[in-house]
Short mmCIF file of C-alpha atoms and ligand atoms in Angstrom, two decimals:
data_model
loop_
_atom_site.label_atom_id
_atom_site.label_comp_id
_atom_site.label_asym_id
_atom_site.label_seq_id
_atom_site.Cartn_x
_atom_site.Cartn_y
_atom_site.Cartn_z
CA MET A 11 -24.54 40.60 23.66
CA GLN A 12 -27.51 42.34 23.00
CA ARG A 13 -27.67 43.73 26.58
CA ASP A 14 -23.85 45.16 26.36
CA ALA A 15 -22.60 47.62 24.04
CA GLY A 16 -19.13 46.58 25.22
CA SER A 17 -16.69 44.75 25.20
CA PHE A 18 -16.22 40.82 26.70
CA ALA A 19 -14.52 37.61 27.16
CA LEU A 20 -16.15 34.27 26.62
CA LEU A 21 -13.98 31.70 29.17
CA LEU A 22 -15.16 28.20 28.03
CA ILE A 23 -13.58 26.18 30.99
CA ASN A 24 -13.83 22.67 30.29
CA ILE A 25 -13.45 19.60 31.98
CA ALA A 26 -11.09 17.29 30.62
CA ASP A 27 -12.42 13.67 31.68
CA LEU A 28 -16.06 14.16 33.10
CA PRO A 29 -16.54 10.55 33.11
CA GLY A 30 -13.49 9.25 34.91
CA LEU A 31 -14.52 12.16 37.74
CA GLN A 32 -18.23 10.74 37.63
CA ALA A 33 -16.71 7.65 38.53
CA ARG A 34 -14.23 8.53 40.70
CA LEU A 35 -17.17 10.43 42.83
CA GLY A 36 -19.89 8.79 41.88
CA PHE A 37 -22.72 10.94 39.26
CA GLN A 38 -24.48 12.26 42.34
CA ALA A 39 -21.30 13.88 44.04
CA CYS A 40 -19.92 15.09 40.96
CA ALA A 41 -23.06 16.93 39.64
CA ALA A 42 -22.86 18.52 43.40
CA PHE A 43 -19.18 19.37 43.00
CA LEU A 44 -20.00 20.65 39.91
CA GLN A 45 -22.89 23.13 41.28
CA SER A 46 -20.10 24.33 44.24
CA LEU A 47 -17.96 25.31 41.15
CA SER A 48 -19.98 27.10 39.59
CA ASP A 49 -21.40 28.78 42.96
CA ARG A 50 -17.44 29.94 43.18
CA PHE A 51 -17.21 31.35 39.70
CA GLY A 52 -20.09 33.59 40.03
CA LEU A 53 -19.07 34.56 43.58
CA ALA A 54 -15.88 35.66 42.34
CA LEU A 55 -17.06 37.56 39.16
CA ASP A 56 -19.33 39.21 41.14
CA LYS A 57 -21.86 41.16 38.83
CA ARG A 58 -18.90 40.86 36.10
CA GLY A 59 -19.74 37.54 34.90
CA THR A 60 -22.44 35.14 34.00
CA VAL A 61 -21.87 31.65 34.67
CA LEU A 62 -23.96 28.52 32.26
CA ARG A 63 -23.18 25.25 32.43
CA PHE A 64 -22.60 24.43 28.80
CA GLY A 65 -23.13 20.88 27.32
CA ASP A 66 -21.97 17.91 29.85
CA ALA A 67 -18.66 18.92 30.09
CA ASN A 68 -18.47 22.75 29.91
CA PHE A 69 -18.65 26.08 31.95
CA CYS A 70 -19.08 29.21 29.69
CA VAL A 71 -18.37 32.16 31.40
CA LEU A 72 -19.06 35.46 30.01
CA VAL A 73 -17.10 38.33 31.56
CA ARG A 74 -17.75 42.19 31.08
CA ALA A 75 -15.25 44.91 30.85
CA ILE A 76 -12.84 42.42 29.36
CA ARG A 77 -10.75 44.80 26.59
CA ASN A 78 -8.22 42.25 25.38
CA GLY A 79 -6.60 39.48 25.63
CA GLY A 80 -4.50 40.00 29.02
CA HIS A 81 -7.60 40.99 30.75
CA ALA A 82 -8.86 37.80 29.78
CA VAL A 83 -6.62 35.74 30.89
CA LEU A 84 -6.17 37.78 34.50
CA ALA A 85 -9.87 36.77 34.57
CA ALA A 86 -9.19 33.25 33.49
CA GLU A 87 -6.46 32.72 36.49
CA LYS A 88 -8.91 34.06 38.79
CA LEU A 89 -11.52 31.30 38.01
CA ALA A 90 -8.72 28.66 37.97
CA ARG A 91 -7.60 29.51 41.45
CA VAL A 92 -11.06 29.42 42.60
CA ALA A 93 -11.27 26.19 40.63
CA GLU A 94 -8.38 25.01 42.99
CA GLU A 95 -9.43 25.65 46.27
CA ALA A 96 -12.82 24.36 45.58
CA MET A 97 -11.00 21.11 44.51
CA SER A 98 -9.06 21.18 47.61
CA ASP A 99 -11.96 22.13 49.71
CA ALA A 100 -13.93 19.14 48.42
CA ALA A 101 -10.94 17.16 49.04
CA LEU A 102 -10.30 15.21 45.56
CA THR A 103 -7.19 13.00 45.77
CA ILE A 104 -7.64 13.44 41.76
CA ALA A 105 -8.13 16.63 40.74
CA PRO A 106 -10.17 16.98 37.50
CA GLU A 107 -7.97 18.65 34.48
CA LEU A 108 -9.82 21.88 33.43
CA ASN A 109 -8.57 23.52 29.85
CA ILE A 110 -9.92 27.34 29.54
CA GLY A 111 -10.66 28.65 25.65
CA ILE A 112 -10.71 31.73 25.71
CA SER A 113 -12.75 34.23 22.82
CA LEU A 114 -13.16 38.12 22.80
CA TRP A 115 -15.92 39.87 21.90
CA PRO A 116 -16.05 42.07 19.71
CA LEU A 117 -12.14 41.87 18.78
CA GLN A 118 -12.69 38.37 17.61
CA ALA A 119 -16.72 37.32 16.81
CA THR A 120 -19.81 39.74 16.55
CA ASP A 121 -21.77 36.70 16.13
CA GLY A 122 -22.63 34.08 18.89
CA GLU A 123 -21.78 31.07 16.69
CA SER A 124 -18.44 32.47 16.15
CA LEU A 125 -17.39 33.21 19.46
CA LEU A 126 -18.46 30.00 20.25
CA ARG A 127 -16.78 28.18 17.89
CA LYS A 128 -13.26 30.33 18.95
CA ALA A 129 -13.44 29.92 22.52
CA GLN A 130 -14.14 26.05 21.66
CA LEU A 131 -11.04 25.89 19.15
CA ALA A 132 -9.08 27.43 21.62
CA ALA A 133 -9.78 24.94 24.22
CA ALA A 134 -8.76 22.27 22.38
CA ALA A 135 -6.02 23.92 21.87
CA VAL A 136 -4.98 23.96 25.28
CA ARG A 137 -5.62 19.95 25.44
CA LYS A 138 -2.70 20.16 22.75
CA ARG A 139 -0.21 22.37 24.38
CA THR A 140 -1.04 21.14 28.08
CA ALA A 141 -1.00 25.14 28.67
CA ARG A 142 -4.18 25.69 30.45
CA LEU A 143 -5.41 28.69 28.97
CA GLN A 144 -5.68 30.32 25.99
CA VAL A 145 -6.49 32.95 24.18
CA PHE A 146 -7.61 31.90 20.60
CA ASP A 147 -5.57 33.14 17.87
CA ASP A 148 -4.67 31.96 14.49
CA SER A 149 -2.67 29.40 15.20
CA CYS A 150 -5.67 27.54 17.20
CA ALA A 151 -7.62 27.36 14.18
CA GLU A 152 -4.76 25.64 12.06
CA GLN A 153 -3.87 23.07 14.85
CA VAL A 154 -7.75 21.88 15.48
CA LEU A 155 -9.36 23.21 12.15
CA THR A 156 -8.16 20.08 10.65
CA PRO A 157 -9.38 17.28 12.49
CA TRP A 158 -12.69 19.15 12.70
CA THR A 159 -13.05 19.59 9.30
CA LEU A 160 -11.69 15.87 8.29
CA GLY A 161 -14.81 14.65 10.71
CA ASN A 162 -17.24 16.50 8.39
CA ALA A 163 -15.47 15.53 5.21
CA PHE A 164 -15.57 11.18 6.36
CA ALA A 165 -19.23 11.91 7.27
CA GLU A 166 -19.50 13.15 3.53
CA ALA A 167 -17.38 10.20 1.93
CA LEU A 168 -18.50 7.84 4.14
CA ARG A 169 -22.61 8.66 2.42
CA SER A 170 -20.90 9.53 -0.97
CA GLY A 171 -19.25 6.72 -1.58
CA GLY A 172 -15.95 8.18 -1.12
CA LEU A 173 -14.74 4.82 0.84
CA GLN A 174 -13.23 2.15 -0.92
CA VAL A 175 -12.67 -1.26 0.70
CA TYR A 176 -9.42 -2.89 -0.74
CA TYR A 177 -8.39 -6.57 0.19
CA GLN A 178 -4.34 -7.81 1.27
CA PRO A 179 -4.69 -11.51 0.34
CA LYS A 180 -3.90 -14.06 2.74
CA LEU A 181 -1.61 -17.03 1.80
CA ARG A 182 -1.29 -20.46 3.05
CA ILE A 183 2.75 -20.66 3.84
CA ALA A 184 2.63 -24.42 2.64
CA ASP A 185 1.51 -24.19 -0.56
CA ARG A 186 1.56 -20.35 -1.19
CA ARG A 187 -1.87 -20.10 -2.25
CA ALA A 188 -4.67 -17.59 -1.39
CA ALA A 189 -6.83 -18.40 1.62
CA GLY A 190 -8.62 -16.02 1.97
CA ALA A 191 -8.71 -11.67 2.21
CA GLU A 192 -8.62 -8.98 4.35
CA ALA A 193 -10.75 -5.59 4.21
CA LEU A 194 -8.91 -2.67 4.50
CA MET A 195 -10.72 0.52 4.19
CA ARG A 196 -9.10 3.38 2.03
CA TRP A 197 -10.37 6.88 1.97
CA LEU A 198 -9.62 8.41 -1.38
CA ARG A 199 -9.58 11.38 -3.71
CA ASP A 200 -8.47 11.48 -7.15
CA GLY A 201 -6.65 8.52 -6.28
CA THR A 202 -4.23 9.35 -3.26
CA PRO A 203 -5.33 8.99 0.34
CA VAL A 204 -7.18 11.79 2.40
CA ALA A 205 -5.80 10.02 5.72
CA THR A 206 -4.89 6.39 6.31
CA PRO A 207 -7.42 4.02 8.36
CA ASP A 208 -5.06 5.11 11.32
CA VAL A 209 -6.14 8.25 11.59
CA PHE A 210 -10.11 8.13 10.13
CA ILE A 211 -11.04 5.08 12.19
CA PRO A 212 -10.75 6.62 15.63
CA LEU A 213 -11.92 9.62 13.81
CA ALA A 214 -15.34 7.88 13.20
CA GLU A 215 -15.20 6.47 16.50
CA GLU A 216 -15.08 9.40 17.85
CA ALA A 217 -17.96 11.02 15.28
CA GLY A 218 -20.46 8.30 16.11
CA LEU A 219 -20.11 6.92 12.80
CA ILE A 220 -18.28 3.82 13.53
CA GLN A 221 -21.58 1.29 13.32
CA GLU A 222 -22.00 2.92 9.55
CA THR A 223 -18.56 2.56 8.64
CA THR A 224 -18.56 -0.92 9.86
CA TRP A 225 -21.42 -2.26 8.12
CA TYR A 226 -19.56 -0.28 4.48
CA ALA A 227 -16.92 -2.38 5.45
CA LEU A 228 -18.99 -5.84 6.43
CA SER A 229 -21.13 -5.48 3.76
CA ASN A 230 -18.70 -4.48 0.75
CA ALA A 231 -16.03 -7.46 2.17
CA LEU A 232 -18.95 -10.25 1.62
CA GLN A 233 -20.29 -8.84 -1.94
CA GLN A 234 -16.99 -9.41 -2.62
CA ALA A 235 -16.21 -12.70 -1.58
CA ALA A 236 -19.24 -13.93 -3.40
CA ALA A 237 -17.72 -12.17 -6.19
CA CYS A 238 -14.88 -14.07 -5.83
CA GLY A 239 -16.63 -17.44 -5.57
CA ASP A 240 -16.48 -17.64 -1.57
CA LEU A 241 -13.15 -16.44 -0.75
CA PRO A 242 -12.86 -16.30 2.72
CA VAL A 243 -12.73 -12.43 3.89
CA ALA A 244 -11.62 -10.78 7.35
CA VAL A 245 -13.34 -7.63 8.07
CA ASN A 246 -11.29 -5.63 11.22
CA ILE A 247 -13.42 -4.60 13.98
CA SER A 248 -12.83 -1.70 16.43
CA PRO A 249 -13.56 -1.55 20.27
CA GLY A 250 -16.48 0.60 20.31
CA MET A 251 -18.30 -1.94 17.25
CA LEU A 252 -17.39 -5.17 19.39
CA HIS A 253 -19.33 -3.77 22.59
CA HIS A 254 -22.18 -1.76 20.46
CA HIS A 255 -25.32 -3.25 21.31
CA ASP A 256 -26.43 -4.08 17.98
CA PHE A 257 -23.48 -5.62 16.79
CA VAL A 258 -24.37 -9.15 16.76
CA GLU A 259 -27.59 -8.72 14.81
CA MET A 260 -25.44 -6.46 12.32
CA VAL A 261 -23.13 -9.41 11.51
CA ARG A 262 -26.30 -11.68 11.64
CA THR A 263 -28.08 -9.68 8.86
CA ALA A 264 -25.08 -9.12 7.12
CA LEU A 265 -24.66 -13.41 6.76
CA SER A 266 -28.19 -13.66 5.73
CA ALA A 267 -28.27 -10.71 3.26
CA TRP A 268 -25.41 -12.19 1.06
CA SER A 269 -25.41 -15.95 2.12
CA VAL A 270 -22.44 -16.55 3.30
CA LYS A 271 -20.86 -20.29 5.00
CA SER A 272 -19.83 -21.56 7.89
CA GLY A 273 -16.45 -20.09 8.20
CA GLY A 274 -16.58 -17.78 5.29
CA LEU A 275 -16.19 -14.54 7.14
CA THR A 276 -13.55 -14.08 10.11
CA LEU A 277 -13.36 -10.28 12.67
CA GLU A 278 -10.50 -9.42 13.40
CA ILE A 279 -10.50 -7.98 17.09
CA THR A 280 -7.32 -6.47 18.56
CA GLU A 281 -6.73 -7.67 22.40
CA GLY A 282 -7.64 -4.16 23.01
CA ALA A 283 -10.95 -4.56 22.53
CA LEU A 284 -11.44 -7.62 24.55
CA ILE A 285 -10.10 -6.06 28.39
CA VAL A 286 -12.94 -3.00 27.77
CA ASP A 287 -15.20 -5.27 29.22
CA PHE A 288 -13.85 -8.72 29.55
CA GLU A 289 -17.47 -10.36 30.54
CA GLN A 290 -19.11 -8.27 27.29
CA ALA A 291 -16.67 -9.43 25.64
CA THR A 292 -16.63 -13.24 25.86
CA ALA A 293 -20.19 -13.39 25.52
CA ARG A 294 -20.33 -11.33 22.18
CA LEU A 295 -17.80 -13.43 20.74
CA ALA A 296 -19.38 -16.98 21.66
CA GLN A 297 -22.60 -15.29 19.97
CA LEU A 298 -20.59 -14.34 16.52
CA ARG A 299 -19.37 -18.24 16.65
CA GLU A 300 -22.39 -19.75 16.75
CA LEU A 301 -23.33 -17.54 14.14
CA GLY A 302 -20.48 -19.32 12.15
CA VAL A 303 -17.85 -16.64 12.32
CA ARG A 304 -13.82 -17.28 13.01
CA ILE A 305 -12.97 -14.96 15.00
CA SER A 306 -9.05 -13.70 14.75
CA ILE A 307 -7.00 -11.83 17.48
CA ASP A 308 -5.73 -9.16 16.02
CA ASP A 309 -1.87 -6.85 16.42
CA PHE A 310 -1.59 -10.11 18.97
CA GLY A 311 0.97 -9.21 21.69
CA THR A 312 0.82 -5.88 21.49
CA GLY A 313 -1.54 -5.41 24.26
CA TYR A 314 -1.18 -5.79 27.79
CA SER A 315 -3.77 -8.16 28.89
CA SER A 316 -2.80 -11.50 31.12
CA LEU A 317 -2.64 -14.48 28.68
CA SER A 318 -5.18 -15.91 31.48
CA TYR A 319 -8.19 -14.58 29.60
CA PHE A 320 -6.89 -17.45 26.73
CA LYS A 321 -8.72 -19.52 28.91
CA LYS A 322 -12.24 -18.34 28.32
CA ILE A 323 -11.83 -16.81 25.07
CA SER A 324 -12.72 -19.19 21.91
CA ALA A 325 -11.32 -17.61 19.15
CA ASP A 326 -9.74 -19.45 15.93
CA GLU A 327 -7.00 -17.38 14.93
CA LEU A 328 -4.14 -15.74 16.24
CA LYS A 329 -2.79 -12.75 13.87
CA ILE A 330 0.73 -12.18 15.19
CA ASP A 331 1.98 -8.30 15.22
CA LYS A 332 3.32 -6.97 12.30
CA SER A 333 6.10 -5.15 14.33
CA PHE A 334 7.29 -8.39 15.66
CA VAL A 335 7.51 -9.66 12.01
CA MET A 336 9.34 -6.99 10.48
CA ARG A 337 12.19 -7.11 12.72
CA MET A 338 12.07 -10.97 13.45
CA LEU A 339 15.86 -11.20 11.46
CA THR A 340 17.43 -8.98 12.75
CA GLU A 341 16.02 -8.71 16.38
CA ASP A 342 16.51 -11.90 18.30
CA ALA A 343 13.80 -11.69 21.54
CA ASP A 344 11.34 -10.47 17.78
CA GLN A 345 12.05 -13.64 16.53
CA ARG A 346 12.03 -15.51 20.00
CA LEU A 347 8.31 -13.97 20.03
CA VAL A 348 7.26 -14.86 16.88
CA GLU A 349 8.17 -18.46 17.68
CA THR A 350 6.98 -18.56 21.13
CA ILE A 351 3.30 -17.11 20.02
CA ILE A 352 2.82 -19.81 17.16
CA ASN A 353 3.73 -22.42 19.43
CA LEU A 354 1.35 -20.96 21.87
CA ALA A 355 -1.52 -20.61 18.80
CA ARG A 356 -0.41 -23.95 18.23
CA HIS A 357 -1.22 -25.16 21.56
CA PHE A 358 -4.66 -23.97 21.86
CA ARG A 359 -5.31 -25.42 18.44
CA LEU A 360 -5.79 -22.01 16.89
CA ASP A 361 -4.38 -20.91 13.41
CA VAL A 362 -2.03 -18.60 13.47
CA VAL A 363 -0.64 -15.56 10.52
CA ALA A 364 2.16 -13.48 10.63
CA GLU A 365 1.00 -9.69 8.94
CA GLY A 366 4.16 -7.66 7.69
CA VAL A 367 5.98 -10.81 5.77
CA GLU A 368 8.24 -8.64 3.55
CA ASP A 369 10.79 -10.79 2.07
CA GLN A 370 11.64 -14.49 1.31
CA PRO A 371 14.18 -14.86 4.28
CA THR A 372 11.03 -14.02 6.95
CA LEU A 373 9.00 -16.10 5.12
CA ASP A 374 11.46 -18.64 5.04
CA MET A 375 11.75 -18.86 8.64
CA LEU A 376 8.25 -18.81 9.18
CA ALA A 377 7.48 -21.63 7.47
CA ARG A 378 10.57 -23.35 9.48
CA MET A 379 8.86 -22.60 12.50
CA GLY A 380 5.29 -23.83 11.78
CA CYS A 381 3.46 -20.67 10.98
CA ASP A 382 0.65 -21.44 8.77
CA TYR A 383 -0.50 -18.23 6.58
CA ALA A 384 1.29 -15.11 6.04
CA GLN A 385 0.39 -12.14 4.56
CA GLY A 386 2.60 -9.24 3.28
CA TYR A 387 4.37 -6.98 0.51
CA LEU A 388 6.31 -9.80 -0.22
CA PHE A 389 2.89 -11.11 -2.10
CA ALA A 390 0.57 -7.90 -1.96
CA PRO A 391 -0.49 -4.80 -1.01
CA ALA A 392 -4.16 -4.04 -0.25
CA LEU A 393 -5.62 -4.56 -3.72
CA SER A 394 -8.71 -2.45 -5.18
CA THR A 395 -11.26 -4.91 -6.24
CA GLN A 396 -9.92 -5.53 -9.80
CA GLN A 397 -6.52 -6.07 -8.80
CA LEU A 398 -7.57 -8.46 -6.27
CA GLY A 399 -9.68 -10.41 -8.87
CA VAL A 400 -6.47 -10.17 -11.22
CA TRP A 401 -4.20 -11.63 -8.41
CA LEU A 402 -6.47 -14.05 -7.69
CA ARG A 403 -6.68 -15.74 -11.34
CA ASP A 404 -2.79 -16.57 -10.61
CA ASN A 405 -2.92 -17.43 -6.87
CA ARG A 406 -5.72 -19.48 -6.67
CA PRO A 407 -5.64 -23.01 -5.13
P1 C2E B 522 -4.44 -3.95 10.91
O1 C2E B 522 -5.51 -4.68 11.11
O2 C2E B 522 -3.02 -4.29 11.45
O3 C2E B 522 -3.98 -4.28 9.35
C1 C2E B 522 -2.78 -4.37 8.92
C2 C2E B 522 -1.84 -2.83 8.43
O4 C2E B 522 -0.59 -3.23 7.61
C3 C2E B 522 -2.38 -2.84 7.31
O5 C2E B 522 -2.46 -0.85 7.09
C4 C2E B 522 -1.79 -3.09 5.91
O6 C2E B 522 -1.73 -2.22 4.73
C5 C2E B 522 -0.11 -2.67 6.67
N1 C2E B 522 0.47 -4.10 6.31
C6 C2E B 522 0.02 -5.16 5.75
N2 C2E B 522 1.69 -5.50 4.93
C7 C2E B 522 2.39 -4.93 5.32
C8 C2E B 522 3.58 -5.28 5.07
O7 C2E B 522 4.70 -6.10 4.49
N3 C2E B 522 4.64 -4.41 6.07
C9 C2E B 522 3.97 -3.23 6.20
N4 C2E B 522 4.78 -2.49 6.59
N5 C2E B 522 2.52 -3.04 6.34
C10 C2E B 522 2.02 -3.39 5.86
P2 C2E B 522 -3.35 -0.28 6.76
O8 C2E B 522 -4.48 -0.34 5.88
O9 C2E B 522 -2.99 1.20 6.77
O10 C2E B 522 -4.09 -0.36 7.96
C11 C2E B 522 -4.08 0.40 9.67
C12 C2E B 522 -4.84 0.08 10.63
O11 C2E B 522 -6.01 0.18 10.29
C13 C2E B 522 -5.55 -1.63 10.35
O12 C2E B 522 -4.34 -2.53 11.46
C14 C2E B 522 -6.93 -1.91 10.96
O13 C2E B 522 -6.54 -1.82 12.76
C15 C2E B 522 -7.40 -0.37 10.94
N6 C2E B 522 -8.57 -0.41 9.46
C16 C2E B 522 -8.18 -0.94 8.18
N7 C2E B 522 -9.69 -0.77 8.31
C17 C2E B 522 -10.28 -0.53 8.96
C18 C2E B 522 -12.02 -1.36 8.97
O14 C2E B 522 -12.44 -1.23 7.51
N8 C2E B 522 -12.39 -1.30 10.28
C19 C2E B 522 -11.39 -0.96 11.70
N9 C2E B 522 -12.35 -1.10 12.47
N10 C2E B 522 -9.97 -0.73 11.14
C20 C2E B 522 -10.04 -0.75 10.22
CA1 CA B 523 -6.54 -6.69 10.90
CA1 CA B 524 -2.38 -6.47 12.98
#
């Protein structure tokens, strides 16, 4: 920038699935391929450009004497063709996908930071639009600034007590009494939700905050359990957390800090987390059970894993996904699925919980099918600690 008084474009070329490419080619071959790509970009631009590797999965290409967006697009298309040639020469069976985000100097930015930021926003917009390249414009900012700022806001909320843990009661169907509660995270500002956990939990994973987030849920839940006279509690564990090297230690620390009795803590794990790395998952679950932790397979029936994992996984509970439960009165297939899961649980001597129970007829049917526990709006939504205290007074065994 300092050298060049004129105008230029920044092309941020992002390799969409670098880990995938590394896995297919091997690390060395992948590095060599990227080096050859960089050389070819340089050759194609002759003396008009500078090619830099930026981070792991990006090239930053500065192209001089670009006066407008149209010019920049031509340059970017040329590089995309060069990349295609390189891929076909390397005989890659699955070509990596490139996203090119473009920003213009000095039209769109007059300092390096914002020039980069805008190219990055444009590249992120490409990913969403399934186009191949994008010159930065205001629509990019709107599209992607939201998760960006959301990530920062989440980190801030996590550290300043802006996150709350709510508790949804779980009932024993036989006597309709409280049998425990599931901790569900809430992100509220002035009493209204900023985002739902389906949005901010993946965000926490992406931002590397899942360990802190899980500790937050775990420690709050165990504290609450103690405050409610050793109420059994369940905490959701995301796939990334189960496979984190520190996870078992984290649970051990929490259990001893709050003197939790054996069976007092259930960890809810989805099938998806199990198949990420089955060997590791089984080993982790066995270690956790040795600590006296119960394991529940959450959203059961929605994964694509085979039933054969049942032989090897040591679990204590199956949780029937709410999508089946909520449709079981109207859809024959869902009803049969629910019944099958209940029978499966019984054969394997596992407890079975139906979630998403919203009405009495559903509960009655679950009772006839021999389901042990139920959770859902029929009884209570996720409650604040205060509301939980009141609810428990009326619904304790
Ligand atoms: P999940 O573990 O399957 O939790 C059940 C979800 O169903 C909760 O949504 C709950 O509020 C909702 N629900 C309960 N009863 C009913 C009902 O009768 N009808 C309907 N329609 N919905 C019902 P929520 O709280 O929005 O949580 C969504 C997901 O986010 C959870 O699904 C869980 O996977 C994840 N999550 C929530 N808190 C945490 C957390 O602390 N850590 C992790 N890793 N994940 C969390
Ligand atoms: Ca759950
Ligand atoms: Ca669930």
